[in-house]
JSON list of C-alpha atoms in Angstrom, two decimals:
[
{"chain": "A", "resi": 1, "resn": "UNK", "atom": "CA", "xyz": [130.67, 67.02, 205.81]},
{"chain": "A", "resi": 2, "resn": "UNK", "atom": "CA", "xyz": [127.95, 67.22, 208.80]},
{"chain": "A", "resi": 3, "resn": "UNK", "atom": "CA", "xyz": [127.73, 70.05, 210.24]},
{"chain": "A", "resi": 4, "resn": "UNK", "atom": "CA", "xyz": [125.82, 70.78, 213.78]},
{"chain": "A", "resi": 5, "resn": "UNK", "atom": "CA", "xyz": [126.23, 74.30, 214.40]},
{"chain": "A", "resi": 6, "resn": "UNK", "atom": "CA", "xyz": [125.20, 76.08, 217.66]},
{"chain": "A", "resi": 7, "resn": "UNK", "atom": "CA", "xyz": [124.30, 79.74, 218.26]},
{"chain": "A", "resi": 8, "resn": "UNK", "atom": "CA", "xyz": [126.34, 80.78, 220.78]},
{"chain": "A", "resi": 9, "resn": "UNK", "atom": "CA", "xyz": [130.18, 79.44, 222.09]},
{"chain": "A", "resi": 10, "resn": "UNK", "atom": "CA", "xyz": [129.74, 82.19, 225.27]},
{"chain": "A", "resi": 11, "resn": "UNK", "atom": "CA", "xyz": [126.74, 82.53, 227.37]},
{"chain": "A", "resi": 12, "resn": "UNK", "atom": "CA", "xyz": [126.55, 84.37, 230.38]},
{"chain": "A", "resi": 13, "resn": "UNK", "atom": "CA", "xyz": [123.16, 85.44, 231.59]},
{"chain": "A", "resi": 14, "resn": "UNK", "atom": "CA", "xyz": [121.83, 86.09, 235.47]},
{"chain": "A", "resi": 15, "resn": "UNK", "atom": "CA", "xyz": [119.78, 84.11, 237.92]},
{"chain": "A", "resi": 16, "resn": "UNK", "atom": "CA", "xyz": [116.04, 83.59, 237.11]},
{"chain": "A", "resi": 17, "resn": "UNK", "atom": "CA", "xyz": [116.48, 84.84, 232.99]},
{"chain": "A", "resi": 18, "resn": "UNK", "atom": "CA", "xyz": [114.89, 82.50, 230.21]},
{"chain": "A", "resi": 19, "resn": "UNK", "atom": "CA", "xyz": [117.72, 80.99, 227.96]},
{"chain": "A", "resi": 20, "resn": "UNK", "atom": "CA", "xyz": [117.72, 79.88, 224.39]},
{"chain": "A", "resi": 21, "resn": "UNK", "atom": "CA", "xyz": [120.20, 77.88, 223.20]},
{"chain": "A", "resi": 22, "resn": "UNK", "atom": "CA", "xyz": [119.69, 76.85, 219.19]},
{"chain": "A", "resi": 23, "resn": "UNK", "atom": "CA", "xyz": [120.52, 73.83, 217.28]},
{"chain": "A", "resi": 24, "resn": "UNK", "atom": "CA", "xyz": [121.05, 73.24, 213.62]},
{"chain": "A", "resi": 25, "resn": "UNK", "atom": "CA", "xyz": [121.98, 70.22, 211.55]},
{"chain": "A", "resi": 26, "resn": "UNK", "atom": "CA", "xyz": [122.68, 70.26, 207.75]},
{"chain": "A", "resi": 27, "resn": "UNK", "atom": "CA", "xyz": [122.25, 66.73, 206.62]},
{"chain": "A", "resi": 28, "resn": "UNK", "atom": "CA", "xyz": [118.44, 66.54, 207.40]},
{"chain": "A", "resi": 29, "resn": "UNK", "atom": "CA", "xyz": [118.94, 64.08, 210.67]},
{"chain": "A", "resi": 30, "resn": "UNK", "atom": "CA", "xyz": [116.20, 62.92, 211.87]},
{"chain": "A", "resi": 31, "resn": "UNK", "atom": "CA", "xyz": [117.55, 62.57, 215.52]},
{"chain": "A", "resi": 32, "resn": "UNK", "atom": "CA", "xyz": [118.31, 65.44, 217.49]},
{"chain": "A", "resi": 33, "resn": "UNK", "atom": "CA", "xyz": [119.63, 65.36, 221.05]},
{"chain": "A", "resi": 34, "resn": "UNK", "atom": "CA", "xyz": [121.06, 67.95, 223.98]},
{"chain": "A", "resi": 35, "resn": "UNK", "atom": "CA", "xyz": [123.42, 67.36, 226.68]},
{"chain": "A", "resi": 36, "resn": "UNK", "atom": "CA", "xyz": [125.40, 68.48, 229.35]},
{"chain": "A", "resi": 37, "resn": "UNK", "atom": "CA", "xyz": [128.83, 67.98, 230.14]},
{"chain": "A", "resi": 38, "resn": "UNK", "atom": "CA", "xyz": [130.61, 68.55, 233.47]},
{"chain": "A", "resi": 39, "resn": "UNK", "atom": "CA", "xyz": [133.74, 67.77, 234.44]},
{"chain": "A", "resi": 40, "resn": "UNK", "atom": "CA", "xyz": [134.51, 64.27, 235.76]},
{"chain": "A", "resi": 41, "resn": "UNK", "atom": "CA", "xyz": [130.86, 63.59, 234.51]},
{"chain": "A", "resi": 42, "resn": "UNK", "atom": "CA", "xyz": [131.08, 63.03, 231.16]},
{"chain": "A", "resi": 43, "resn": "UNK", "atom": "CA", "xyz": [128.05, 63.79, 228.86]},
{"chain": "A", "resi": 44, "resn": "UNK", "atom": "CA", "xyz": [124.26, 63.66, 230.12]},
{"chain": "A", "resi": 45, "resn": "UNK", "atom": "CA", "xyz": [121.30, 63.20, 228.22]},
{"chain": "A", "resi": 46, "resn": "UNK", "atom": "CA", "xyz": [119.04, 66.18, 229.04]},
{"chain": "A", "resi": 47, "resn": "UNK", "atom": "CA", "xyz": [116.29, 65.58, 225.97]},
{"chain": "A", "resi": 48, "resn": "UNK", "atom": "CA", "xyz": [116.17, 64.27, 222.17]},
{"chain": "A", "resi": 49, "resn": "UNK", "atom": "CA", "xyz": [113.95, 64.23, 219.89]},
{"chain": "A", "resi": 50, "resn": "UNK", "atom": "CA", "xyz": [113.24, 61.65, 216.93]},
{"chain": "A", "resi": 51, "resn": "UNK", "atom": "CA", "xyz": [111.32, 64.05, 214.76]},
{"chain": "A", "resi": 52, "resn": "UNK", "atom": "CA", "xyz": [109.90, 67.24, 213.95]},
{"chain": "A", "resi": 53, "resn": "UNK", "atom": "CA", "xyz": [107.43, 68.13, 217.23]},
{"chain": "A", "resi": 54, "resn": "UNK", "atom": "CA", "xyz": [108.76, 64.72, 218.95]},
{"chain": "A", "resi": 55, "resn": "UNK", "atom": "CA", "xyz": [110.51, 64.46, 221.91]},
{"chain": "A", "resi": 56, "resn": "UNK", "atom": "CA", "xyz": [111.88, 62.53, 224.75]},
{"chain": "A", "resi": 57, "resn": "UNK", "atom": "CA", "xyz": [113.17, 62.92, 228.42]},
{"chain": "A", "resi": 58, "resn": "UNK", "atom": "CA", "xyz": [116.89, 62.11, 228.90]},
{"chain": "A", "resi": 59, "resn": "UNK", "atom": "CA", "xyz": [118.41, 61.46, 232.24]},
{"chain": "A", "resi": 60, "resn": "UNK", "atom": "CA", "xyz": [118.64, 64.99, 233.42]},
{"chain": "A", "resi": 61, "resn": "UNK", "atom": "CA", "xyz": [115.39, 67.09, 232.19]},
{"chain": "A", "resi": 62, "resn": "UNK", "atom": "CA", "xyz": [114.83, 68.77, 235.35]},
{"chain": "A", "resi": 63, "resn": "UNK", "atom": "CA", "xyz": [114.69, 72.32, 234.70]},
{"chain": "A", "resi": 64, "resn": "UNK", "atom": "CA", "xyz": [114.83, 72.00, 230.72]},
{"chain": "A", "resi": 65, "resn": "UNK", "atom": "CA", "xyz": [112.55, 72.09, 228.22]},
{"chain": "A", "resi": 66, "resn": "UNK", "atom": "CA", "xyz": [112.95, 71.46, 224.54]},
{"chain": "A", "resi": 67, "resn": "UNK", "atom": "CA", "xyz": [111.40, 72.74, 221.25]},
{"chain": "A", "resi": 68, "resn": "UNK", "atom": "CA", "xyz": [111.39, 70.82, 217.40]},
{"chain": "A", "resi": 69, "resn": "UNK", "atom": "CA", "xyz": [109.34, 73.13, 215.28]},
{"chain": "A", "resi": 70, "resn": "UNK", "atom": "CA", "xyz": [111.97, 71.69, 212.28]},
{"chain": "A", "resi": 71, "resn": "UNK", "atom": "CA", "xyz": [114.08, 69.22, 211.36]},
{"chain": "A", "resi": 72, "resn": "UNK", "atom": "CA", "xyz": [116.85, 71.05, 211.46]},
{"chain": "A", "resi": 73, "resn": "UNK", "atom": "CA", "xyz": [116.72, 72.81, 214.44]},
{"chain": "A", "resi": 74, "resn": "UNK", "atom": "CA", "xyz": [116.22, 71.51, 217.66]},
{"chain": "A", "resi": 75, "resn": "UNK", "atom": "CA", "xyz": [116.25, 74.31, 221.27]},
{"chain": "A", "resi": 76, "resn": "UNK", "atom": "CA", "xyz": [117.18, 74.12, 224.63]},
{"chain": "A", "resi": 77, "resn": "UNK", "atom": "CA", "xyz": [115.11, 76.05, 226.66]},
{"chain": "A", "resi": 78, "resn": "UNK", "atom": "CA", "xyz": [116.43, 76.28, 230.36]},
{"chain": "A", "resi": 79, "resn": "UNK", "atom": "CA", "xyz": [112.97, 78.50, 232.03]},
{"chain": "A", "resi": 80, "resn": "UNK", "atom": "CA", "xyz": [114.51, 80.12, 234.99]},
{"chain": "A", "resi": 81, "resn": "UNK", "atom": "CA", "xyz": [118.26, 80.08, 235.18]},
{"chain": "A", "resi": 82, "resn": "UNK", "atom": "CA", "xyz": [120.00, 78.27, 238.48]},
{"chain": "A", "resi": 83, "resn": "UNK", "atom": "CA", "xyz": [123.72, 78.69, 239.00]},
{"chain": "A", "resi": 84, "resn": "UNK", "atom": "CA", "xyz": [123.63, 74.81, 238.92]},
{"chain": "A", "resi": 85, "resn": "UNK", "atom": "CA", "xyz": [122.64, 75.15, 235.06]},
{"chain": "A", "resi": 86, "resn": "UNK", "atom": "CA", "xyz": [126.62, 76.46, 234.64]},
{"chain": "A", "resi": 87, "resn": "UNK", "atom": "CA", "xyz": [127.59, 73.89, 232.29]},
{"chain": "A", "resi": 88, "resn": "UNK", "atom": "CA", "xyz": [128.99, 73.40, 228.83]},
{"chain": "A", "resi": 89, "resn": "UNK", "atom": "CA", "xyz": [126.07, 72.69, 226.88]},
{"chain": "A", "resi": 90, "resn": "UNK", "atom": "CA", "xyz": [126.86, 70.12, 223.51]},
{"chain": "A", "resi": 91, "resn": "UNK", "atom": "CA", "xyz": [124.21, 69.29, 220.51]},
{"chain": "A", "resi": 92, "resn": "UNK", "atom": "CA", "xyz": [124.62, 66.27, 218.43]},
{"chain": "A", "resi": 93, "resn": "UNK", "atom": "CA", "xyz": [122.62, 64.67, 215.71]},
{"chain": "A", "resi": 94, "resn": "UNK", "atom": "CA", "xyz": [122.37, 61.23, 214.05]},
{"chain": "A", "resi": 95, "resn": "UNK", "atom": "CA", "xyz": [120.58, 59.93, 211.06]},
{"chain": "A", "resi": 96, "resn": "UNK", "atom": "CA", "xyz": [119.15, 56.15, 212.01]},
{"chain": "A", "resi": 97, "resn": "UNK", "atom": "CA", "xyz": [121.43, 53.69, 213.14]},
{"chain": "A", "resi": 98, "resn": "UNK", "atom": "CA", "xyz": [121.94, 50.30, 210.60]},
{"chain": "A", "resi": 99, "resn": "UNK", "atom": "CA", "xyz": [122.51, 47.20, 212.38]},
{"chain": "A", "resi": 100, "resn": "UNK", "atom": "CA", "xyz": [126.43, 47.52, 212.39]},
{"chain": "A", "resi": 101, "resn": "UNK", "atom": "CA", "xyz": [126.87, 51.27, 212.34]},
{"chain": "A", "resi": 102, "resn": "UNK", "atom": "CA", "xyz": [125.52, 54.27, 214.86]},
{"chain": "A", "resi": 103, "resn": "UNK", "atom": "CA", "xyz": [127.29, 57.83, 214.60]},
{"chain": "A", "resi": 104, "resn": "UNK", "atom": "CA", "xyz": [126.46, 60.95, 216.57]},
{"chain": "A", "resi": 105, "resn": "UNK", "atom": "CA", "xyz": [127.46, 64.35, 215.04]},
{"chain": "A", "resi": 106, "resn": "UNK", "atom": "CA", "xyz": [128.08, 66.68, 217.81]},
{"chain": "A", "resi": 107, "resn": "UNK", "atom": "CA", "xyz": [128.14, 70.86, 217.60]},
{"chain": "A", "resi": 108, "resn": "UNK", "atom": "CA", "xyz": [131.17, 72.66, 219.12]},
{"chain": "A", "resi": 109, "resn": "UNK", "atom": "CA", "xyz": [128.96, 73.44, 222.32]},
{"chain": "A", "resi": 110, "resn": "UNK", "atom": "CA", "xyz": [128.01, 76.23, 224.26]},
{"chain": "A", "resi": 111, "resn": "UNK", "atom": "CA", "xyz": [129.72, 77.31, 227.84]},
{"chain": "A", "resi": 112, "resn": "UNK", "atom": "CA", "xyz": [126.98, 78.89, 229.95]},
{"chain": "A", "resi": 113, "resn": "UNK", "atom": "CA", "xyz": [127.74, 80.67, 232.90]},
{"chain": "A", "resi": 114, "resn": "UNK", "atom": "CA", "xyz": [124.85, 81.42, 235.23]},
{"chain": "A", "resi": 115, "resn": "UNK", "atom": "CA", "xyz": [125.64, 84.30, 237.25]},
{"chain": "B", "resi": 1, "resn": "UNK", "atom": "CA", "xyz": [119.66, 52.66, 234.04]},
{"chain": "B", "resi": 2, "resn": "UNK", "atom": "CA", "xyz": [122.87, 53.02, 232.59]},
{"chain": "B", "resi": 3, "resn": "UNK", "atom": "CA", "xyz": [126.51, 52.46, 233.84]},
{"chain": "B", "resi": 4, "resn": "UNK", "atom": "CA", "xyz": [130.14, 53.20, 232.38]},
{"chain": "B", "resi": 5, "resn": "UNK", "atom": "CA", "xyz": [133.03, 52.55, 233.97]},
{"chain": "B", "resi": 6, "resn": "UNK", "atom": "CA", "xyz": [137.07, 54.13, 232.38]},
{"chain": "B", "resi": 7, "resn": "UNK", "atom": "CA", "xyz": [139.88, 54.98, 233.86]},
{"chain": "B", "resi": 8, "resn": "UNK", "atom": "CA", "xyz": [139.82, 58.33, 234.84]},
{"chain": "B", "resi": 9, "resn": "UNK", "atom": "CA", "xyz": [143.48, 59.72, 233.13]},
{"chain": "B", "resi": 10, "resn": "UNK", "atom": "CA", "xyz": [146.42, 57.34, 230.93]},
{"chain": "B", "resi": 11, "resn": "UNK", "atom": "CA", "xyz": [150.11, 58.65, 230.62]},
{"chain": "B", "resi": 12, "resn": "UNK", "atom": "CA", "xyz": [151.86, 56.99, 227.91]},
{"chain": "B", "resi": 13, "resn": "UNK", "atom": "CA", "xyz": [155.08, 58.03, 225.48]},
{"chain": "B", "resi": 14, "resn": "UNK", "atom": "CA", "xyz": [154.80, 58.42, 222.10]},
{"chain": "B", "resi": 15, "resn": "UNK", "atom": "CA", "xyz": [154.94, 55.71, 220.06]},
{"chain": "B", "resi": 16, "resn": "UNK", "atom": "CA", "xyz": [153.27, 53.28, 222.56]},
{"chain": "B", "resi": 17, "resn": "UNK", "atom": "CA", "xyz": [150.40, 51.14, 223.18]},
{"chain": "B", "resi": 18, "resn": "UNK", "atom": "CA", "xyz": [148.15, 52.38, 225.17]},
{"chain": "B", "resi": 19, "resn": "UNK", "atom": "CA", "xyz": [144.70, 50.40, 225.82]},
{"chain": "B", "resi": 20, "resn": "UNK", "atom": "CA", "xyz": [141.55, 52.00, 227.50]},
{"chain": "B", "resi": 21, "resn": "UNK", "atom": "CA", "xyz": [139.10, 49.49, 229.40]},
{"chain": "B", "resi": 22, "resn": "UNK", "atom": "CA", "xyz": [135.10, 50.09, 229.75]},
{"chain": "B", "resi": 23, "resn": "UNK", "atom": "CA", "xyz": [132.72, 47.99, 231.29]},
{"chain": "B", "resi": 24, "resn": "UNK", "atom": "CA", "xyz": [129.21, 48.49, 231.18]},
{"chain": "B", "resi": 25, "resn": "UNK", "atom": "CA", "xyz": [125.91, 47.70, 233.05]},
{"chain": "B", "resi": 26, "resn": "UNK", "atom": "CA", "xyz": [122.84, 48.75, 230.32]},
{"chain": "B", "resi": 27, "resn": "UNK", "atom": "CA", "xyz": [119.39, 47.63, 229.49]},
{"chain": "B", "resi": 28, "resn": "UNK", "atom": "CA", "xyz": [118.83, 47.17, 225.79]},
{"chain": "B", "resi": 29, "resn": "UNK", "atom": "CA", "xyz": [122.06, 46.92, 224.92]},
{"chain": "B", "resi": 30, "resn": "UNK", "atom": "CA", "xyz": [122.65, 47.70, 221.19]},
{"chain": "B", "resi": 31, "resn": "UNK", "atom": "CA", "xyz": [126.44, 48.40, 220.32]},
{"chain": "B", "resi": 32, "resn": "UNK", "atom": "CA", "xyz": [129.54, 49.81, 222.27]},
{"chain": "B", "resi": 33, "resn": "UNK", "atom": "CA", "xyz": [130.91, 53.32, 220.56]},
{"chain": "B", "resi": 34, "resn": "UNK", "atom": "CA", "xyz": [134.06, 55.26, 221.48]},
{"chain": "B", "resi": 35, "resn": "UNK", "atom": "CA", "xyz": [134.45, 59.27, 220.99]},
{"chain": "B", "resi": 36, "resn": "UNK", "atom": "CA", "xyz": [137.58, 61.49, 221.15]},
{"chain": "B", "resi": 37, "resn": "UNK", "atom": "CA", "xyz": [137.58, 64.96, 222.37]},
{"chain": "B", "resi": 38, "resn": "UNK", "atom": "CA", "xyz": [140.36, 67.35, 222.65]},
{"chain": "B", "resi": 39, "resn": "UNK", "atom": "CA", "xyz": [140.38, 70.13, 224.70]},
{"chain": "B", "resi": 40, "resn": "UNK", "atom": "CA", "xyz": [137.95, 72.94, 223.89]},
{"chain": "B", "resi": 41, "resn": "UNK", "atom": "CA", "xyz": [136.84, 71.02, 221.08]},
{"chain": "B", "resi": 42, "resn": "UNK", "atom": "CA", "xyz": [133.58, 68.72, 219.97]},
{"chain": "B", "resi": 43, "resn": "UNK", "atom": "CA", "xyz": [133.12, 64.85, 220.74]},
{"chain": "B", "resi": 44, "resn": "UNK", "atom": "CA", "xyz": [134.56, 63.49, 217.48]},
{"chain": "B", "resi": 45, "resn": "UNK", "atom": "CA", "xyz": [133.39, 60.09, 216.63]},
{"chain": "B", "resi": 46, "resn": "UNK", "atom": "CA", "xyz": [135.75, 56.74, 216.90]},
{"chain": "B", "resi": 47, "resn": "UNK", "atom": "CA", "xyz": [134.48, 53.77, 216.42]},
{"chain": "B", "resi": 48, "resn": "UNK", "atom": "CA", "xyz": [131.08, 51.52, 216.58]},
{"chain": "B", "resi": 49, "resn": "UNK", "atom": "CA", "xyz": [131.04, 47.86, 217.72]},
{"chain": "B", "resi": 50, "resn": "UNK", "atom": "CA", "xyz": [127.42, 45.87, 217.80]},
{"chain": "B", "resi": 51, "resn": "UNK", "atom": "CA", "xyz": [128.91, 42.40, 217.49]},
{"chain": "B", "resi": 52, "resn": "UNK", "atom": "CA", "xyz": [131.65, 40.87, 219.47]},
{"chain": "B", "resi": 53, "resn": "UNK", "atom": "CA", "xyz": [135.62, 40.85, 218.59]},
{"chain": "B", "resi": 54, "resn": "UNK", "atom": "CA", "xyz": [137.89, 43.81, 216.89]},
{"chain": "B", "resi": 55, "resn": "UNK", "atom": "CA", "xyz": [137.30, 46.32, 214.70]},
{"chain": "B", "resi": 56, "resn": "UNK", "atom": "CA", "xyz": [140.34, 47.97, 213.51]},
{"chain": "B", "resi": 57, "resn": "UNK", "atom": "CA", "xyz": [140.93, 51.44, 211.74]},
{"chain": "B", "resi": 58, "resn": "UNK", "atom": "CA", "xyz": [144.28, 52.53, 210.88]},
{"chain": "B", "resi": 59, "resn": "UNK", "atom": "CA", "xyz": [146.23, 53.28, 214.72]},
{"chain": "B", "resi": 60, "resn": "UNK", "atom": "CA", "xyz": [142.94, 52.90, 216.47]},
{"chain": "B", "resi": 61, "resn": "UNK", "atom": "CA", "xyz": [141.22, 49.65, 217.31]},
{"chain": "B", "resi": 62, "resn": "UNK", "atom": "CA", "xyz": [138.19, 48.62, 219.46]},
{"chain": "B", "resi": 63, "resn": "UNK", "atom": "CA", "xyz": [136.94, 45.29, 221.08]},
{"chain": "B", "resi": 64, "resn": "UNK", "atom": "CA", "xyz": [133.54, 44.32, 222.25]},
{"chain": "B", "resi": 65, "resn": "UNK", "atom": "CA", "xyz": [132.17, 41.15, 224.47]},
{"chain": "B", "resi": 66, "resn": "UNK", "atom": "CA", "xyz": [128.65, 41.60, 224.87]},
{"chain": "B", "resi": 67, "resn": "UNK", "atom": "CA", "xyz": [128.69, 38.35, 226.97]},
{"chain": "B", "resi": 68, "resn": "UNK", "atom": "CA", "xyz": [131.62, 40.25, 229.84]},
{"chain": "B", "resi": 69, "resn": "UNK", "atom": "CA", "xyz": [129.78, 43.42, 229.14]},
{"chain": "B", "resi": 70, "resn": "UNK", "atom": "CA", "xyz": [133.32, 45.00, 228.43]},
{"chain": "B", "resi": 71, "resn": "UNK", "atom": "CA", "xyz": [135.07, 46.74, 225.73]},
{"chain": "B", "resi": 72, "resn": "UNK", "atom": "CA", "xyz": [138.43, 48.27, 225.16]},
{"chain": "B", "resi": 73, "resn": "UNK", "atom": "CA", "xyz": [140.12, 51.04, 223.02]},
{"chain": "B", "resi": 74, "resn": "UNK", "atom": "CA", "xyz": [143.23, 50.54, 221.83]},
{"chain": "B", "resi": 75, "resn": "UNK", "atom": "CA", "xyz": [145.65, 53.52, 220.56]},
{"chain": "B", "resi": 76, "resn": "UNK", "atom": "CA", "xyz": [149.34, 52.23, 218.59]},
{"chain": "B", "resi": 77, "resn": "UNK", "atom": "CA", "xyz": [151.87, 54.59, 217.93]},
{"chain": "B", "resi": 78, "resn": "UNK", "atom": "CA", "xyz": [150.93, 56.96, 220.06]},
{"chain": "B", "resi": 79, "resn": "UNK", "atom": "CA", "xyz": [151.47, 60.43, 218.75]},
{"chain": "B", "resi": 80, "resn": "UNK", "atom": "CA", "xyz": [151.49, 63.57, 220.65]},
{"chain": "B", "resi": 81, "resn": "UNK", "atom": "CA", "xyz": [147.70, 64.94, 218.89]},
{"chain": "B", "resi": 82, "resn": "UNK", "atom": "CA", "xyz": [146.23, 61.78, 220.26]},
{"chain": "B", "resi": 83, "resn": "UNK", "atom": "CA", "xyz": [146.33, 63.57, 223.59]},
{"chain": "B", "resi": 84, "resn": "UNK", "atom": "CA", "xyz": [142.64, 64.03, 224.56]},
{"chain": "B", "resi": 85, "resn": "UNK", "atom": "CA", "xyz": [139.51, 62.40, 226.36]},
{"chain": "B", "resi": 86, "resn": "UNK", "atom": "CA", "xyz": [137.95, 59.23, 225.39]},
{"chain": "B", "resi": 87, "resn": "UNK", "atom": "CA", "xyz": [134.75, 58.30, 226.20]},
{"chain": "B", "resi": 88, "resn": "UNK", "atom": "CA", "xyz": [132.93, 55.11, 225.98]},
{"chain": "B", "resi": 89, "resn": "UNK", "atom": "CA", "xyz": [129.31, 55.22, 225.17]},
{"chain": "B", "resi": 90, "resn": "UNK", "atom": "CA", "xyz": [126.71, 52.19, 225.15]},
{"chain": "B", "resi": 91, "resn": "UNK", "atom": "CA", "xyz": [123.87, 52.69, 222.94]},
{"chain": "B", "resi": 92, "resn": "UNK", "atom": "CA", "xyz": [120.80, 51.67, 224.09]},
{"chain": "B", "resi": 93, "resn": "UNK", "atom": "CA", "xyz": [117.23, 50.35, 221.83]},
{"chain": "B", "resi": 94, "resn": "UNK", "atom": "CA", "xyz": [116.02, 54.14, 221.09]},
{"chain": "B", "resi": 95, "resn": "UNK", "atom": "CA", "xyz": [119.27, 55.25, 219.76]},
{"chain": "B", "resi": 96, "resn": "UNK", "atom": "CA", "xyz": [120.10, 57.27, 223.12]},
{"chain": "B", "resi": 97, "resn": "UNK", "atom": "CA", "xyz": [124.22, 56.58, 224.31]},
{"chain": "B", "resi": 98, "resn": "UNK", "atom": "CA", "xyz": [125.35, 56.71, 227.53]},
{"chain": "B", "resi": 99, "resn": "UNK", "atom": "CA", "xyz": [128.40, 58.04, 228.39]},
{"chain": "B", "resi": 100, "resn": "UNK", "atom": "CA", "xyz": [131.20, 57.07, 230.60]},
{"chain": "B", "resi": 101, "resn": "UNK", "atom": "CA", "xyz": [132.90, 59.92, 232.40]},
{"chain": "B", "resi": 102, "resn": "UNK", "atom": "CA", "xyz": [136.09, 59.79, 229.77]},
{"chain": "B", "resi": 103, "resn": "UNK", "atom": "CA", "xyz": [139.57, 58.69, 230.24]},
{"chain": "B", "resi": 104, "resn": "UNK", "atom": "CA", "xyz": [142.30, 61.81, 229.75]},
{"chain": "B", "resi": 105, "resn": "UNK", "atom": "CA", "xyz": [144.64, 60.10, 227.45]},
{"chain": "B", "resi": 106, "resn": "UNK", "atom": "CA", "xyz": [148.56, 62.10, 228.08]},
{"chain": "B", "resi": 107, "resn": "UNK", "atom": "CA", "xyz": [151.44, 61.59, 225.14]},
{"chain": "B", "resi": 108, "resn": "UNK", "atom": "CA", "xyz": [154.91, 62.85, 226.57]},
{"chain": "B", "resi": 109, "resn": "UNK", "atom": "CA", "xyz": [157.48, 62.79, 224.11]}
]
């Protein structure tokens, strides 16, 4: 079975703090992606990465940053907490798509509350 | 960009048909996917469509027509654990999916 584990289910940290949230995939992925998901929003693209030290904008990057040292892991970095960063955060992974199939693997996300 | 659009919530009993509409506006379209999600829990993959017509695996199927830019899910015999979200997603040419912004699928015995 995939797994895509994150580090933390809970997050609550204050105004203006550096956050780390962690990725990690088991079935050596090479895609690696981060959203956001909000409520009557569904799920945004924030960044993703296609391999180690690669990686892309999404729709939403304002205010993220992302790091791929390995291909297992893959970080959010939010620099400077806003309240409007209160969001459940969700990591997914997917090996490369065939021309009938595409799968994303998705972690059991992180609530962060930005106080 | 992209563009999803689901119902926003479904109420069905269970054992009925219930059938979940998307249409989509994307550039380098690819393939039409559908996720599950109960509450509190992870995106679960569904199904995968890159060509036109049904797919079909066991209670769930899903249609594509690249050429109406539309797709459906379709749930038979609903039971009461298929209560959850559904989202659409379109993936695009760099393996990125956009989401719609789910349909809340309700069972009531």
């Amino acid at each position: 079975d995939v797994k895509v584990t994150q580090s933390s289910r809970y997050l609550v940290k204050r105004t203006g703090e550096k956050v780390f949230l962690e990725c990690v995939q088991d079935m050596d992925h090479e895609n690696m992606f981060w959203y956001r998901q909000d409520p009557g929003l569904g799920l945004r693209l924030i960044y993703f990465s296609y391999d180690v030290k690669m990686k892309e904008k999404g729709d939403i990057p304002e205010g993220y940053s992302v790091s791929r040292e390995k291909k297992e892991r893959f970080s959010l970095i939010l620099e400077s907490a806003s309240t409007n960063q209160t969001s459940m955060y969700l990591c997914a992974s997917s090996a490369l798509a065939t021309s009938s199939s595409y799968e994303q693997y998705f972690g059991p996300g992180t609530r962060l509350t930005v106080t | 960009g992209q563009s999803l659009e689901q119902p926003s919530e479904v109420t069905a009993v269970e054992g009925a048909i219930v059938q979940i509409n998307c249409t989509y506006q994307t550039s380098g379209f690819y393939g039409l996917s559908w996720y599950q999600q109960h509450d509190g829990g992870a995106p679960t993959f569904l199904s995968y469509n890159a060509l036109d017509g049904l797919e079909e695996t066991g209670r769930f199927s899903s249609f594509l027509s690249r050429s109406d830019s539309y797709g459906y899910l379709l749930l038979q015999e609903l039971q009461m654990k298929d209560s959850a979200s559904y989202f659409c997603a379109a993936r695009s040419n760099d393996y990125k999916l956009s989401f719609g912004a789910g349909t809340t699928v309700t069972v009531r015995a």
